[in-house]
Amino acid sequence: MIMKSFLQGLLTKDPRQRLSWPDLLHHPFIAGRVTIITEPGGSDLGTPFTSHLPPELQVLKEQQVHRLAPKGNRSRILRLACKRMAEEAKRKKHQNTGPALEQEDRTSKMASGTAPLPRLRATPQEPGLIAGILASEMKSSWAEWGAGETPPAPRENQITQDCEQADPELRPEVVGQQSIDAVDLENEEPDSDDEWQHLLKTGEPVPIQLKAPLTLLCNPDFCQRIQGQLHEAGGQILKDVPEDASHILPALRVLSSLLSSCSDSVPLYSFCREAGLPGLLLSLLRHSQESNSIQQQCWYGTFLRDLMAVIQAYFACTFNLERSQTGDSLQVFQEAANLFLDQLGKLLAQPDDSKQTLRRDSLMCFTVLCEAMDGNSWTISKAFYSSLLTTQRAVLDGLLHGLTVPQLSFHTPPGAPQVSQPLREQSEDLPGAMSSALAAICTAPVGLPSCWEAKEQISRHLANQLSEESNQLRPSLISGLQHPILCLHLLKVLYSCCHISERLCHLLGQEPLALESLLMLVQGKVKVVDWEESTEVALYLLSLLVLQLQDLPPGMEKLGNEIATLFTHSHIVSLVSAAACLLGQLGQQGVTFDLQPVEWIAAASHALSAPAEVRLIPPGCCGFYDGLLILLLQLLTQPGKGSLLRDVADSEIWTVLWHRFSMALRLPEEVSPQEEEPSLSRPQSPEPDWTLISPQGMAALLSLAVATFTQEPQLCLSHLSQRGSILMSTLKHLLSPSFLRQLGRAPQGAEFLPVVVLSVCQLLCFPFALDVDADLFRGVLADFVDSEVAAHLLQVCCHHLPLPQVELPVSLLTRLALTDLTSLNQFVNTVAASPRTVISFLSVALLGDQPLLTSDLLSLLAHTARVLSPSHLSFIQELLAGSDESYRPLRSLLGHPEHSVRARTYGLLGHLLQHSMALRGALQSQAGLLNLLLLGLGDKDPAVRRSASFAVGNAAYQAGPLGPALAAAVPGMTQLLEDPQAGIRRNAVSALGNLGPEGLGAELLQYQVPQRLLEMACGDPQLNVKEAALIALRSLRQEPCIHQVLVSLGASERLAMLSLGNQLLVHSSPRPASARHCRKLIHLLRPTHST
């Protein structure tokens, strides 16, 4: 199935949907199996095996190609073909019209000079001869199109009906007459200035397609000719001298092709500046609308169409975009846009129906201008769209007025007079252009967020008007939803406005005609030009209505099965995604639909593996795959679907799902430890493709993963244990600081960030919660260590999560640190890198009202103090002391109501007192602090008593100045010698042994400590307690008074009996360590060692 989806992607007919480089590398069929040899190249390099030539070398290459090409043969063929057709035309005319016409034709031929091409006419018998030759020439031109050059968009260049009526000589006699399919300026190379002049002076609409525009721009002669023709003919038009002004037409066509085909913005913009563009073009447009003499010329219609084509091509040039601006091109572009809007506003305000074609062409140009603005920065796009609500309000009002006035109906009513097809098309073109322009100013383009805010203002203004009861705009737009041409654009307008206005959603939900049109469109009962995209927008609009209303509009409850059928049977990925989005919304509202697992699993697999074409932002700023992921989560987490969940987890859709997720995340390539660069030089990870999957979609996918692995935990373990698996790589990336910063900046990212982080932590906790093989666990742990998961968890808690949600990440961090020394070092290094931030977080977390969180942090700190050197422990001392060094945090923890917190606090103190002289000094100087320490010796909880006795014992070891103050610990310690828990008795014995050298012999004798210890050394049932008692007695006997007491008690004889008992043990049994201490103590108690 994976191979089938890979081949389907490669063989898709539509190039926009076809699987292409480099996306095909991420397809699960070949992912990880193809080695790419990277080569240095520019950011626009298409493949790693090619590189673009610099402009100067590209020019030399084109010149060489033209120099070596057989240009003369091509020119000779064309001339012979033209000559043959001219002779044939002459013969026919001579037969039909006689000598008079022959004389007229000879005179015309003499006046035409040496360039026969523009005036040739094909005979009915041979209409396709020149067309066939030129078609082959153009095929060669297209096939040899230079790298990086974009072929110009096809443009009609026919003389208007008005012009043909004014000059019958210009009307074609048959189809194909008086037209040349293309003029190859570079290859034909006119032989003389007369040919150049004839080419530029011809009045026929010859479409020009340039093969090597960069070469032309570097040709001064070409530039001077075109610029001279523009200024000369343009000056005549501006001076109202129409004679010979039609010479500007071929120059406009060459200029239009040049602007459309050249991709090198630097020389192109330089050429435009020298030619006075776009100022000259806009001046010609303005003057032509004001001059009656120009409007009366037969070539006026063709001139306007060609002029608008050049303006449109200029607005589409890349040098108008901020990312590829050239010099002052952006400033010129903005000024030109304002001038064009002035003209467009005046044109739309005129009631003259004779200018419908000009209005249509101007609106098409305006749509291109909006697309260029969308690709610019926030400042430029905001200024442009804001002007439509202020200084250029006439444009917006003209668009709205044009859509509210009655238009020619698409279907002619029975009995009504028939309307000619050209008039019908012309009358429908204008509303189509208006609706397209209105959609362009309010539809948020995918992947271009810089203009979204400005377009929201336009959408809000439109939504307010659509929400007014007395306004006819809403009925007009709703009535056009079943129009085959207007439908798509009007759907986009309504969709954009409903995103802004909840009131408009309520009004549309109450409009029977609107809902009927949407439902009929989804059901395929409305014939529209672009059914696929229109249906997609309709599905998203219905989803948005349900989302905004949190209820079902009338009639939608019966739509579930039809949308389900569209979801499972459509092969168009965008429709499958939109249908899944609506099904998810319907499911949340309780609508049932029949979806068979076999069908929806196949549909979901196809949608995830096939290339995606994102044309519209889904409702709620969701991603393209969000609706599908939410639907999968609903289908798989229903009660009783455990077996289905298991089947999905074992199928290929699970692999495809994570590969698609990794592609949307744009995961960086794995780097081996040997090749890894220092952290300061690591490149910033690329921004995820939020158009494919949003933070909400990520949360849905991770929730699905948690549900799946909860049902099948061993499956999670198998994925995590695979070194470099797609799941492990994805989870590690989701915790990286760079991704979390990107997630926090994304739309709705801050809302879903905690869900994403906590879901990842849940998945990473599975190896610690399962009975895992030791070797397997070491492999998983090594992957965690290499990815610095411990450091990332601490950064997540400090920077991205609210305090109530850090419990799980801290618990995972503690598990890692307690298990692996490298993870512990990563934790300490992260603290050292940002001490203020981390200490501030730890202080708040320790003193919070989450006992489990506080306990985990105390365990982490205690393990740090136990394992690492004292040089790493200063931050713990700072934590316990507080900002004012009053040790308020420590006092609060020692008096915490939860016994687990108190026990871990005493344990932390015990480890710190082994090294920290500052803490010993605080116990002596801080009033009441030592009493809190000693208070734990009498705690009701045995864990607290054990930790407290451990802390007091370490405080007594080499206590120094603190020694006398520890006399208060003797009564409590003596009482613990009778504790039922061996661990507590052992700690108490060791602590009393440490107090002996501190000059507390009298206090110890007062509580009969030597006698008690001797009894424990001889009779305690636990060997480790006996050993601790013998070690304590060895320490205490250094005090003369205690030595005498031990001698008087017959300690030597009693210990000798203990030693004899140890010797009588079975030889196979290991001799206890206490035996050595017993013999040593007997030796020390001999009279020779008495003081």
mmCIF file of C-alpha atoms in Angstrom, residues 831-1036:
data_model
loop_
_atom_site.group_PDB
_atom_site.id
_atom_site.type_symbol
_atom_site.label_atom_id
_atom_site.label_comp_id
_atom_site.label_asym_id
_atom_site.label_seq_id
_atom_site.Cartn_x
_atom_site.Cartn_y
_atom_site.Cartn_z
ATOM 1 C CA VAL A 831 21.042 25.752 36.394
ATOM 2 C CA ALA A 832 24.519 27.224 35.998
ATOM 3 C CA ALA A 833 23.643 28.636 32.561
ATOM 4 C CA SER A 834 20.575 30.532 33.842
ATOM 5 C CA PRO A 835 20.853 30.660 37.632
ATOM 6 C CA ARG A 836 18.415 33.501 38.238
ATOM 7 C CA THR A 837 15.642 31.987 36.144
ATOM 8 C CA VAL A 838 16.043 28.418 37.392
ATOM 9 C CA ILE A 839 16.467 29.329 41.063
ATOM 10 C CA SER A 840 13.406 31.551 40.880
ATOM 11 C CA PHE A 841 11.355 28.663 39.445
ATOM 12 C CA LEU A 842 12.688 26.147 41.975
ATOM 13 C CA SER A 843 11.958 28.504 44.869
ATOM 14 C CA VAL A 844 8.344 28.952 43.832
ATOM 15 C CA ALA A 845 7.884 25.251 43.098
ATOM 16 C CA LEU A 846 9.376 24.148 46.435
ATOM 17 C CA LEU A 847 7.068 26.394 48.431
ATOM 18 C CA GLY A 848 3.948 25.719 46.355
ATOM 19 C CA ASP A 849 0.898 23.736 47.349
ATOM 20 C CA GLN A 850 1.779 20.658 45.271
ATOM 21 C CA PRO A 851 3.291 18.088 47.646
ATOM 22 C CA LEU A 852 4.265 15.648 44.896
ATOM 23 C CA LEU A 853 6.090 18.380 42.994
ATOM 24 C CA THR A 854 7.897 19.527 46.132
ATOM 25 C CA SER A 855 8.862 15.959 47.032
ATOM 26 C CA ASP A 856 10.275 15.253 43.555
ATOM 27 C CA LEU A 857 12.328 18.432 43.605
ATOM 28 C CA LEU A 858 13.713 17.630 47.082
ATOM 29 C CA SER A 859 14.682 14.151 45.879
ATOM 30 C CA LEU A 860 16.411 15.673 42.865
ATOM 31 C CA LEU A 861 18.305 18.173 45.015
ATOM 32 C CA ALA A 862 19.236 15.539 47.585
ATOM 33 C CA HIS A 863 20.618 13.261 44.875
ATOM 34 C CA THR A 864 22.592 16.182 43.487
ATOM 35 C CA ALA A 865 24.101 16.876 46.913
ATOM 36 C CA ARG A 866 24.889 13.194 47.435
ATOM 37 C CA VAL A 867 26.578 12.526 44.065
ATOM 38 C CA LEU A 868 28.208 15.718 42.851
ATOM 39 C CA SER A 869 31.106 17.660 44.263
ATOM 40 C CA PRO A 870 30.528 20.561 46.681
ATOM 41 C CA SER A 871 31.356 23.079 43.940
ATOM 42 C CA HIS A 872 27.973 22.347 42.310
ATOM 43 C CA LEU A 873 25.892 22.814 45.464
ATOM 44 C CA SER A 874 25.886 26.562 45.975
ATOM 45 C CA PHE A 875 22.530 26.990 44.236
ATOM 46 C CA ILE A 876 20.921 24.542 46.701
ATOM 47 C CA GLN A 877 22.280 26.555 49.612
ATOM 48 C CA GLU A 878 20.831 29.686 47.993
ATOM 49 C CA LEU A 879 17.477 27.991 47.533
ATOM 50 C CA LEU A 880 17.194 27.013 51.198
ATOM 51 C CA ALA A 881 18.472 30.340 52.535
ATOM 52 C CA GLY A 882 16.132 32.513 50.506
ATOM 53 C CA SER A 883 16.843 35.930 49.060
ATOM 54 C CA ASP A 884 17.241 37.491 52.528
ATOM 55 C CA GLU A 885 19.268 34.543 53.915
ATOM 56 C CA SER A 886 16.762 34.070 56.729
ATOM 57 C CA TYR A 887 16.292 30.409 55.742
ATOM 58 C CA ARG A 888 12.575 30.939 55.519
ATOM 59 C CA PRO A 889 12.241 28.303 52.713
ATOM 60 C CA LEU A 890 14.062 25.729 54.853
ATOM 61 C CA ARG A 891 11.944 26.508 57.899
ATOM 62 C CA SER A 892 8.790 26.181 55.818
ATOM 63 C CA LEU A 893 9.864 22.826 54.411
ATOM 64 C CA LEU A 894 10.865 21.439 57.812
ATOM 65 C CA GLY A 895 7.418 22.336 59.121
ATOM 66 C CA HIS A 896 5.499 21.136 56.033
ATOM 67 C CA PRO A 897 2.260 19.245 56.851
ATOM 68 C CA GLU A 898 3.128 16.405 54.443
ATOM 69 C CA HIS A 899 5.457 13.865 56.022
ATOM 70 C CA SER A 900 7.015 12.967 52.648
ATOM 71 C CA VAL A 901 8.114 16.588 52.200
ATOM 72 C CA ARG A 902 9.562 16.742 55.711
ATOM 73 C CA ALA A 903 11.408 13.459 55.252
ATOM 74 C CA ARG A 904 13.013 14.550 51.977
ATOM 75 C CA THR A 905 13.943 17.925 53.481
ATOM 76 C CA TYR A 906 15.793 16.267 56.369
ATOM 77 C CA GLY A 907 17.468 13.955 53.860
ATOM 78 C CA LEU A 908 18.613 16.917 51.785
ATOM 79 C CA LEU A 909 20.005 18.577 54.934
ATOM 80 C CA GLY A 910 21.868 15.406 55.813
ATOM 81 C CA HIS A 911 23.694 15.384 52.478
ATOM 82 C CA LEU A 912 24.401 19.105 52.542
ATOM 83 C CA LEU A 913 25.799 19.027 56.105
ATOM 84 C CA GLN A 914 28.537 16.700 54.940
ATOM 85 C CA HIS A 915 30.115 19.577 52.974
ATOM 86 C CA SER A 916 28.447 22.901 53.727
ATOM 87 C CA MET A 917 30.125 24.937 56.432
ATOM 88 C CA ALA A 918 27.682 27.756 55.701
ATOM 89 C CA LEU A 919 24.756 25.573 56.656
ATOM 90 C CA ARG A 920 26.484 24.482 59.881
ATOM 91 C CA GLY A 921 26.987 28.123 60.723
ATOM 92 C CA ALA A 922 23.325 28.850 60.018
ATOM 93 C CA LEU A 923 22.244 26.101 62.418
ATOM 94 C CA GLN A 924 24.312 27.822 65.072
ATOM 95 C CA SER A 925 23.408 31.441 64.291
ATOM 96 C CA GLN A 926 19.818 31.274 63.041
ATOM 97 C CA ALA A 927 17.479 31.228 65.998
ATOM 98 C CA GLY A 928 15.201 28.212 66.144
ATOM 99 C CA LEU A 929 16.680 26.497 63.075
ATOM 100 C CA LEU A 930 18.539 23.855 65.094
ATOM 101 C CA ASN A 931 15.423 23.194 67.158
ATOM 102 C CA LEU A 932 13.489 22.460 63.930
ATOM 103 C CA LEU A 933 16.213 20.015 62.959
ATOM 104 C CA LEU A 934 16.052 18.243 66.308
ATOM 105 C CA LEU A 935 12.263 18.270 66.256
ATOM 106 C CA GLY A 936 12.319 15.671 63.522
ATOM 107 C CA LEU A 937 13.869 13.126 65.883
ATOM 108 C CA GLY A 938 10.509 12.775 67.629
ATOM 109 C CA ASP A 939 8.301 12.876 64.509
ATOM 110 C CA LYS A 940 5.476 10.353 64.343
ATOM 111 C CA ASP A 941 6.427 9.297 60.817
ATOM 112 C CA PRO A 942 9.302 6.788 60.725
ATOM 113 C CA ALA A 943 10.612 8.158 57.404
ATOM 114 C CA VAL A 944 10.959 11.599 58.974
ATOM 115 C CA ARG A 945 12.732 10.173 62.089
ATOM 116 C CA ARG A 946 15.145 8.262 59.893
ATOM 117 C CA SER A 947 16.030 11.283 57.756
ATOM 118 C CA ALA A 948 16.279 13.562 60.800
ATOM 119 C CA SER A 949 18.648 11.187 62.616
ATOM 120 C CA PHE A 950 20.729 11.011 59.430
ATOM 121 C CA ALA A 951 20.898 14.829 59.269
ATOM 122 C CA VAL A 952 21.819 15.210 62.957
ATOM 123 C CA GLY A 953 24.512 12.571 62.640
ATOM 124 C CA ASN A 954 26.133 14.401 59.721
ATOM 125 C CA ALA A 955 25.848 17.677 61.603
ATOM 126 C CA ALA A 956 27.682 16.097 64.548
ATOM 127 C CA TYR A 957 30.528 14.821 62.378
ATOM 128 C CA GLN A 958 33.362 17.310 62.812
ATOM 129 C CA ALA A 959 30.821 19.777 64.150
ATOM 130 C CA GLY A 960 33.383 22.277 65.342
ATOM 131 C CA PRO A 961 31.687 25.321 66.891
ATOM 132 C CA LEU A 962 28.320 23.648 66.434
ATOM 133 C CA GLY A 963 29.305 20.784 68.757
ATOM 134 C CA PRO A 964 28.188 22.218 72.117
ATOM 135 C CA ALA A 965 24.793 23.157 70.687
ATOM 136 C CA LEU A 966 24.237 19.542 69.645
ATOM 137 C CA ALA A 967 24.086 18.458 73.286
ATOM 138 C CA ALA A 968 20.337 18.994 72.968
ATOM 139 C CA ALA A 969 20.234 16.121 70.478
ATOM 140 C CA VAL A 970 21.416 13.493 72.976
ATOM 141 C CA PRO A 971 18.022 12.782 74.665
ATOM 142 C CA GLY A 972 16.233 12.387 71.351
ATOM 143 C CA MET A 973 18.962 10.225 69.886
ATOM 144 C CA THR A 974 19.040 8.006 72.964
ATOM 145 C CA GLN A 975 15.314 7.466 72.662
ATOM 146 C CA LEU A 976 15.696 6.417 69.003
ATOM 147 C CA LEU A 977 17.980 3.549 70.098
ATOM 148 C CA GLU A 978 14.796 1.680 70.908
ATOM 149 C CA ASP A 979 13.011 2.460 67.606
ATOM 150 C CA PRO A 980 11.534 -0.654 65.956
ATOM 151 C CA GLN A 981 13.080 0.223 62.564
ATOM 152 C CA ALA A 982 16.652 -0.903 62.167
ATOM 153 C CA GLY A 983 17.551 1.977 59.897
ATOM 154 C CA ILE A 984 16.556 4.525 62.492
ATOM 155 C CA ARG A 985 18.474 2.701 65.249
ATOM 156 C CA ARG A 986 21.549 2.563 63.025
ATOM 157 C CA ASN A 987 21.405 6.314 62.273
ATOM 158 C CA ALA A 988 20.917 7.126 65.953
ATOM 159 C CA VAL A 989 23.893 4.940 66.967
ATOM 160 C CA SER A 990 26.114 6.613 64.341
ATOM 161 C CA ALA A 991 24.996 10.089 65.421
ATOM 162 C CA LEU A 992 25.793 9.374 69.077
ATOM 163 C CA GLY A 993 29.185 8.068 68.060
ATOM 164 C CA ASN A 994 29.890 11.349 66.215
ATOM 165 C CA LEU A 995 28.996 13.382 69.322
ATOM 166 C CA GLY A 996 31.685 11.793 71.465
ATOM 167 C CA PRO A 997 34.719 13.646 70.084
ATOM 168 C CA GLU A 998 32.844 16.985 70.423
ATOM 169 C CA GLY A 999 33.334 17.094 74.226
ATOM 170 C CA LEU A 1000 29.872 15.846 75.123
ATOM 171 C CA GLY A 1001 31.017 12.878 77.252
ATOM 172 C CA ALA A 1002 29.173 14.073 80.349
ATOM 173 C CA GLU A 1003 25.896 14.390 78.471
ATOM 174 C CA LEU A 1004 26.347 10.941 76.966
ATOM 175 C CA LEU A 1005 27.053 9.395 80.361
ATOM 176 C CA GLN A 1006 24.046 11.153 81.789
ATOM 177 C CA TYR A 1007 21.795 9.243 79.396
ATOM 178 C CA GLN A 1008 23.831 5.997 79.799
ATOM 179 C CA VAL A 1009 24.757 6.019 76.121
ATOM 180 C CA PRO A 1010 27.866 3.748 76.538
ATOM 181 C CA GLN A 1011 25.835 1.079 78.314
ATOM 182 C CA ARG A 1012 23.083 1.235 75.686
ATOM 183 C CA LEU A 1013 25.541 1.016 72.819
ATOM 184 C CA LEU A 1014 27.344 -1.947 74.398
ATOM 185 C CA GLU A 1015 24.068 -3.788 74.760
ATOM 186 C CA MET A 1016 23.187 -3.093 71.090
ATOM 187 C CA ALA A 1017 26.638 -4.198 69.931
ATOM 188 C CA CYS A 1018 26.162 -7.509 71.688
ATOM 189 C CA GLY A 1019 22.482 -8.159 71.282
ATOM 190 C CA ASP A 1020 20.782 -6.207 68.446
ATOM 191 C CA PRO A 1021 19.195 -8.602 65.946
ATOM 192 C CA GLN A 1022 20.433 -6.583 62.916
ATOM 193 C CA LEU A 1023 24.063 -6.980 61.942
ATOM 194 C CA ASN A 1024 24.332 -3.478 60.463
ATOM 195 C CA VAL A 1025 23.139 -2.032 63.779
ATOM 196 C CA LYS A 1026 25.707 -4.113 65.668
ATOM 197 C CA GLU A 1027 28.435 -2.876 63.345
ATOM 198 C CA ALA A 1028 27.346 0.764 63.785
ATOM 199 C CA ALA A 1029 27.328 0.324 67.581
ATOM 200 C CA LEU A 1030 30.881 -1.110 67.603
ATOM 201 C CA ILE A 1031 32.105 1.783 65.427
ATOM 202 C CA ALA A 1032 30.405 4.263 67.787
ATOM 203 C CA LEU A 1033 31.995 2.643 70.835
ATOM 204 C CA ARG A 1034 35.431 2.860 69.205
ATOM 205 C CA SER A 1035 34.826 6.583 68.745
ATOM 206 C CA LEU A 1036 33.404 7.182 72.238
#
